[in-house]
């Protein structure tokens, strides 16, 4: 068999196969597997099963990536909506304060709007 067993600190770490030497392998199942690894061609039921599992995992990963991208997009849209709503709420509060004749400087201080923004709101009322 064309395999190398590796260990780390005395514990098995895995087996490395020399897939390029698949033609020299005597065990037909292992030869099919190594051929599949080397050439990406499924020639037995076993390797076709592996190929199907690989394709399924690739599809699942694509689906997960797309889902995460949409989720990120949705979070971004939600955050922008919250910011826009908060900003509109602040402007509404400032307009209500203007209607109550509260001085512009106080409105700016209490709402966090700049004085020019408050003056702009006052000019539009």
CSV table of C-alpha atoms in Angstrom, one decimal:
chain,number,residue,atom,x,y,z
A,1,UNK,CA,0.0,0.0,0.0
A,2,UNK,CA,1.2,3.5,-0.8
A,3,UNK,CA,0.4,5.1,2.5
A,4,UNK,CA,2.3,6.8,5.3
A,5,UNK,CA,1.1,6.7,8.8
A,6,UNK,CA,1.9,9.8,10.8
A,7,UNK,CA,1.9,10.4,14.5
A,8,UNK,CA,2.3,13.4,16.8
A,9,UNK,CA,3.7,12.8,20.3
A,10,UNK,CA,2.8,9.2,20.0
A,11,UNK,CA,-0.8,9.7,18.9
A,12,UNK,CA,-2.1,8.8,15.5
A,13,UNK,CA,-2.4,12.0,13.4
A,14,UNK,CA,-3.8,10.5,10.3
A,15,UNK,CA,-2.8,8.6,7.2
A,16,UNK,CA,-1.3,10.2,4.1
A,17,UNK,CA,-1.9,8.4,0.7
A,18,UNK,CA,0.2,8.9,-2.3
A,19,UNK,CA,-2.8,9.1,-4.7
A,20,UNK,CA,-0.6,9.5,-7.8
A,21,UNK,CA,0.5,5.9,-7.3
A,22,UNK,CA,-3.1,4.6,-7.4
A,23,UNK,CA,-2.3,2.3,-10.3
A,24,UNK,CA,0.2,0.4,-8.2
A,25,UNK,CA,-2.4,-0.4,-5.5
A,26,UNK,CA,-3.4,-4.1,-5.3
A,27,UNK,CA,-6.7,-3.6,-3.4
A,28,UNK,CA,-9.3,-2.7,-6.0
A,29,UNK,CA,-11.5,-0.6,-3.6
A,30,UNK,CA,-8.5,1.4,-2.4
A,31,UNK,CA,-7.3,1.7,-6.0
A,32,UNK,CA,-10.7,3.1,-7.0
A,33,UNK,CA,-10.7,5.5,-4.1
A,34,UNK,CA,-7.1,6.8,-4.8
A,35,UNK,CA,-8.0,7.1,-8.5
A,36,UNK,CA,-11.0,9.2,-7.5
A,37,UNK,CA,-8.8,11.4,-5.3
A,38,UNK,CA,-6.2,11.8,-8.0
A,39,UNK,CA,-8.4,12.1,-11.1
A,40,UNK,CA,-11.8,13.2,-9.6
A,41,UNK,CA,-13.5,10.4,-11.6
A,42,UNK,CA,-15.9,8.1,-9.8
A,43,UNK,CA,-15.7,4.6,-11.1
A,44,UNK,CA,-17.4,2.6,-8.4
A,45,UNK,CA,-20.5,2.8,-6.3
A,46,UNK,CA,-18.4,3.8,-3.3
A,47,UNK,CA,-16.6,6.7,-5.2
A,48,UNK,CA,-19.9,7.8,-6.8
A,49,UNK,CA,-21.3,8.0,-3.3
A,50,UNK,CA,-18.4,10.1,-2.2
A,51,UNK,CA,-18.8,12.3,-5.3
A,52,UNK,CA,-22.5,12.8,-4.5
A,53,UNK,CA,-21.7,13.7,-0.9
A,54,UNK,CA,-19.1,16.2,-2.1
A,55,UNK,CA,-21.6,17.8,-4.4
A,56,UNK,CA,-24.2,17.9,-1.7
A,57,UNK,CA,-21.8,19.6,0.7
A,58,UNK,CA,-20.8,22.1,-1.9
A,59,UNK,CA,-24.4,22.9,-2.5
A,60,UNK,CA,-25.1,23.2,1.2
A,61,UNK,CA,-22.1,25.5,1.6
A,62,UNK,CA,-23.2,27.7,-1.3
A,63,UNK,CA,-26.7,27.8,0.3
A,64,UNK,CA,-25.2,28.7,3.7
A,65,UNK,CA,-23.0,31.4,2.2
A,66,UNK,CA,-26.0,32.9,0.3
A,67,UNK,CA,-28.1,32.8,3.5
A,68,UNK,CA,-25.4,34.5,5.5
A,69,UNK,CA,-25.0,37.2,2.8
A,70,UNK,CA,-28.8,37.9,2.9
A,71,UNK,CA,-28.8,37.9,6.6
A,72,UNK,CA,-26.0,40.4,6.6
A,73,UNK,CA,-27.9,42.4,4.0
A,74,UNK,CA,-31.1,42.3,6.2
A,75,UNK,CA,-29.2,43.4,9.3
A,76,UNK,CA,-27.7,46.3,7.3
A,77,UNK,CA,-31.2,47.3,6.1
A,78,UNK,CA,-32.6,47.0,9.6
A,79,UNK,CA,-29.8,49.1,11.0
A,80,UNK,CA,-30.3,51.8,8.4
A,81,UNK,CA,-34.0,51.8,9.1
A,82,UNK,CA,-33.4,52.2,12.8
A,83,UNK,CA,-31.0,55.1,12.2
A,84,UNK,CA,-33.5,56.8,9.9
A,85,UNK,CA,-36.3,56.2,12.4
A,86,UNK,CA,-34.3,57.6,15.2
A,87,UNK,CA,-33.3,60.7,13.2
A,88,UNK,CA,-36.9,61.3,12.2
A,89,UNK,CA,-37.9,61.0,15.9
A,90,UNK,CA,-35.3,63.5,16.9
A,91,UNK,CA,-36.6,65.9,14.2
A,92,UNK,CA,-40.2,65.4,15.3
A,93,UNK,CA,-39.2,66.2,18.9
A,94,UNK,CA,-37.4,69.3,17.7
A,95,UNK,CA,-40.5,70.4,15.7
A,96,UNK,CA,-42.7,69.9,18.8
A,97,UNK,CA,-40.2,71.9,20.9
A,98,UNK,CA,-40.3,74.7,18.2
A,99,UNK,CA,-44.1,74.7,18.4
A,100,UNK,CA,-43.8,75.2,22.1
A,101,UNK,CA,-41.5,78.2,21.5
A,102,UNK,CA,-38.5,76.6,23.3
A,103,UNK,CA,-35.3,78.5,22.4
A,104,UNK,CA,-33.3,77.1,19.5
A,105,UNK,CA,-30.2,76.7,21.6
A,106,UNK,CA,-32.0,74.5,24.1
A,107,UNK,CA,-33.6,72.4,21.3
A,108,UNK,CA,-30.1,71.8,19.8
A,109,UNK,CA,-28.7,70.9,23.2
A,110,UNK,CA,-31.5,68.5,24.2
A,111,UNK,CA,-31.9,66.8,20.8
A,112,UNK,CA,-28.3,66.6,19.7
A,113,UNK,CA,-29.0,68.4,16.5
A,114,UNK,CA,-26.7,71.2,15.4
A,115,UNK,CA,-28.0,74.8,15.7
A,116,UNK,CA,-28.1,75.2,11.9
A,117,UNK,CA,-30.2,72.0,11.7
A,118,UNK,CA,-32.7,73.4,14.3
A,119,UNK,CA,-32.7,76.8,12.5
A,120,UNK,CA,-33.5,74.9,9.2
A,121,UNK,CA,-36.4,73.1,10.9
A,122,UNK,CA,-37.7,76.4,12.3
A,123,UNK,CA,-37.6,78.0,8.9
A,124,UNK,CA,-39.7,75.2,7.4
A,125,UNK,CA,-42.4,75.5,10.0
